[in-house]
Short mmCIF file of C-alpha atoms in Angstrom, two decimals:
data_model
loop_
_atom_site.label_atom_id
_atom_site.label_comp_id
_atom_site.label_asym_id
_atom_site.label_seq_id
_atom_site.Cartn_x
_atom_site.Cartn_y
_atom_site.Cartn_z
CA UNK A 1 -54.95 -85.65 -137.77
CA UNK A 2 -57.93 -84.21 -136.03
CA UNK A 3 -58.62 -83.79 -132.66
CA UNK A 4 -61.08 -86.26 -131.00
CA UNK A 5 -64.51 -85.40 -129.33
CA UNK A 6 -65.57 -88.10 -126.94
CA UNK A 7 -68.85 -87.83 -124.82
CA UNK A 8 -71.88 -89.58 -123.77
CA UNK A 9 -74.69 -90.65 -125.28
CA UNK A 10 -76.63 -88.39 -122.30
CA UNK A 11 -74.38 -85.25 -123.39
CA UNK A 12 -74.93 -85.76 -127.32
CA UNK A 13 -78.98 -86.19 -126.83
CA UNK A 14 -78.41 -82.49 -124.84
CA UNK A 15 -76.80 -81.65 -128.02
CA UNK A 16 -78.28 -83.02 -130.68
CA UNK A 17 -82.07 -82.70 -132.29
CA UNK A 18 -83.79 -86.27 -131.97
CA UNK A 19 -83.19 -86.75 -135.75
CA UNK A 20 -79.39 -85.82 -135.61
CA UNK A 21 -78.86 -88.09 -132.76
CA UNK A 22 -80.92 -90.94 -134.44
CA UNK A 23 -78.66 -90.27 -137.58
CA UNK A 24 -75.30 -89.44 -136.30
CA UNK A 25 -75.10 -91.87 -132.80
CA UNK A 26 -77.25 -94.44 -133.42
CA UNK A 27 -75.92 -95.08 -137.23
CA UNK A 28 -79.83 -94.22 -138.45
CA UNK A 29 -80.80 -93.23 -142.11
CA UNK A 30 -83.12 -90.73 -143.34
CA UNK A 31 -85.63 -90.95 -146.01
CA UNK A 32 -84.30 -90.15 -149.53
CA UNK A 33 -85.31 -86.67 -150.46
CA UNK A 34 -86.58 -85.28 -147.12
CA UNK A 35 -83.05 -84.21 -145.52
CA UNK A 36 -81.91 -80.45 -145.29
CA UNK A 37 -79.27 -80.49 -147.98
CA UNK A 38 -80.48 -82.94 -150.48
CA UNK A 39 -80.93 -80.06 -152.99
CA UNK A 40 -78.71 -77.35 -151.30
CA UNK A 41 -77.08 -75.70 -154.10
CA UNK A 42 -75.06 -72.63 -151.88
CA UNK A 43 -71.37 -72.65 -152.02
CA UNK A 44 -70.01 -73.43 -148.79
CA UNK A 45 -68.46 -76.15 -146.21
CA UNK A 46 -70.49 -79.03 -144.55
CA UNK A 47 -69.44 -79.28 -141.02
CA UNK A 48 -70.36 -82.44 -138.71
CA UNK A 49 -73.38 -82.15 -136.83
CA UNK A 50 -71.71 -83.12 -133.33
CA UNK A 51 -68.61 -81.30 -132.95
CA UNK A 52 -67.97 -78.93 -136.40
CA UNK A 53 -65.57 -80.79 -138.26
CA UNK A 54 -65.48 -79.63 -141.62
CA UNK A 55 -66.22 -83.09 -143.83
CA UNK A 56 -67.07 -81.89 -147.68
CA UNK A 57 -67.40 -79.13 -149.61
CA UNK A 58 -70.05 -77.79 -151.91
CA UNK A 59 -67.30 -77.82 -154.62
CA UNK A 60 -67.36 -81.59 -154.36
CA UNK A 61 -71.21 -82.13 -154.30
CA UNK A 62 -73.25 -83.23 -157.00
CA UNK A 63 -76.61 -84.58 -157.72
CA UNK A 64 -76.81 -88.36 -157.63
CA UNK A 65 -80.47 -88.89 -158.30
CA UNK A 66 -80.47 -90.76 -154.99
CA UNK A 67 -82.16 -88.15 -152.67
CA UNK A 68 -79.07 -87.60 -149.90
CA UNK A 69 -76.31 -85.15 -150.51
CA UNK A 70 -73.95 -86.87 -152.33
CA UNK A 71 -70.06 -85.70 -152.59
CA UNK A 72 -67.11 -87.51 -154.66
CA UNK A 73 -64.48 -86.30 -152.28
CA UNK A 74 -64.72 -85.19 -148.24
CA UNK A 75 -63.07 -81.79 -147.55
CA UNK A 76 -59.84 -83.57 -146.56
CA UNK A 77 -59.54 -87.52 -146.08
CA UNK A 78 -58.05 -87.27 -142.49
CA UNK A 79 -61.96 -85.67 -141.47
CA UNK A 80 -63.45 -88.84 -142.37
CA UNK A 81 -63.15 -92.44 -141.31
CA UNK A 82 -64.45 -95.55 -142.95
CA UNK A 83 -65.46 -98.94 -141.62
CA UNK A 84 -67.08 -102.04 -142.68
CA UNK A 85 -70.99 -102.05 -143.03
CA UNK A 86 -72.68 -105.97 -142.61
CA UNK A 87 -76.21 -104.51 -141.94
CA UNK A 88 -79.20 -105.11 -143.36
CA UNK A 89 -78.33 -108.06 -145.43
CA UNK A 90 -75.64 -105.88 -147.11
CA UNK A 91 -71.94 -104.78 -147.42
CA UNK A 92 -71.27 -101.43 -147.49
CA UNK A 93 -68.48 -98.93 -146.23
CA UNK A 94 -69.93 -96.45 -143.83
CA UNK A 95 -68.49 -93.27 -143.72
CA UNK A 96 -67.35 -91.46 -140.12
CA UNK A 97 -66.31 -88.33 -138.69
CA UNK A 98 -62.80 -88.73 -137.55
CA UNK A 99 -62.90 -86.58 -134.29
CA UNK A 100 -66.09 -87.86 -133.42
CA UNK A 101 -67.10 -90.71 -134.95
CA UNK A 102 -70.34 -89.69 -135.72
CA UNK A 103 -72.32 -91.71 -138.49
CA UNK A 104 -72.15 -89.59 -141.76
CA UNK A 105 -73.85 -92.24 -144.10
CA UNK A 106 -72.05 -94.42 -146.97
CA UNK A 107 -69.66 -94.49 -149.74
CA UNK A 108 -70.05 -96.32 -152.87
CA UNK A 109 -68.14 -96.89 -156.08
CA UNK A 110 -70.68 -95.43 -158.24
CA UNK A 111 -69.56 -91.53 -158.78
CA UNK A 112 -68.65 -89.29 -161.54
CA UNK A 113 -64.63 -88.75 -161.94
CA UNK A 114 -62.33 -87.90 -161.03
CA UNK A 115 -62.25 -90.12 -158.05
CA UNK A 116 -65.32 -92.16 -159.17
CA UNK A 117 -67.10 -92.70 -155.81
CA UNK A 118 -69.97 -91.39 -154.33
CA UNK A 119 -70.20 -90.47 -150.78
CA UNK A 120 -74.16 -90.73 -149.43
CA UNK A 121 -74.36 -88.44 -146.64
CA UNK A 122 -77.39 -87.64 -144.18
CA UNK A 123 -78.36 -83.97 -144.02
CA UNK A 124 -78.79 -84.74 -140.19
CA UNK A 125 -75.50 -85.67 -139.68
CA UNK A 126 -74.25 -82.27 -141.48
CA UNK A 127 -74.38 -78.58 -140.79
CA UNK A 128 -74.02 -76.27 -143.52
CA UNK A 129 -71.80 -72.98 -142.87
CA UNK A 130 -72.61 -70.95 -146.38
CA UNK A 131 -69.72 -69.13 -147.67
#
């Protein structure tokens, strides 16, 4: 169980670049192949952009072709939280923080073993701490 972040929108726009908070409030995407960590290939953990969470690891990253970081496991399933996605004339699972519930990007059933799926994640929801 982690502990939970709560603040306003006012405090996380202090916080936050205008991408981040576009991305990690406001549930935005970013253009494939144009995010920070797309083709980061440093060992190390990937930390939520709002309040440090560690979510995955570079051990668990791979390249998906698809433009976003892409991981096939977070850093420990009790960091993340999932929910029902019904926009834009499609249904996906988005993927959360679980402290803070910042928008991390999607999950999908399309990964390499051993767990098979594919977590989608927006470099401007992520910090990277390099090991």
């Amino acid at each position: 169980m982690v502990d939970r972040v709560m603040k306003t929108d006012a405090e996380w726009r202090a916080q936050l670049s205008d991408l981040e908070f576009k991305v990690a409030r406001k549930h935005g995407t970013e253009r494939a192949f144009t995010g920070t960590y797309w083709d980061t290939h440093d060992h190390g953990t990937y930390r939520c952009v709002c309040c440090a969470t560690p979510v995955f690891s570079s051990q668990h990253k791979f390249d998906s072709g698809t433009g976003w970081p892409s991981y096939w496991q977070p850093i420990d399933p009790a960091n993340v939280a999932t929910q029902e996605d019904a926009s834009f004339f499609m249904r996906r699972t988005e993927v959360h923080c679980a402290a803070c519930d910042a928008h991390l990007g999607h999950i999908f059933e399309d990964g390499p073993q051993p767990t098979g799926l594919r977590y989608c994640i927006n470099s401007g929801s992520l910090k990277f701490e390099k090991k």
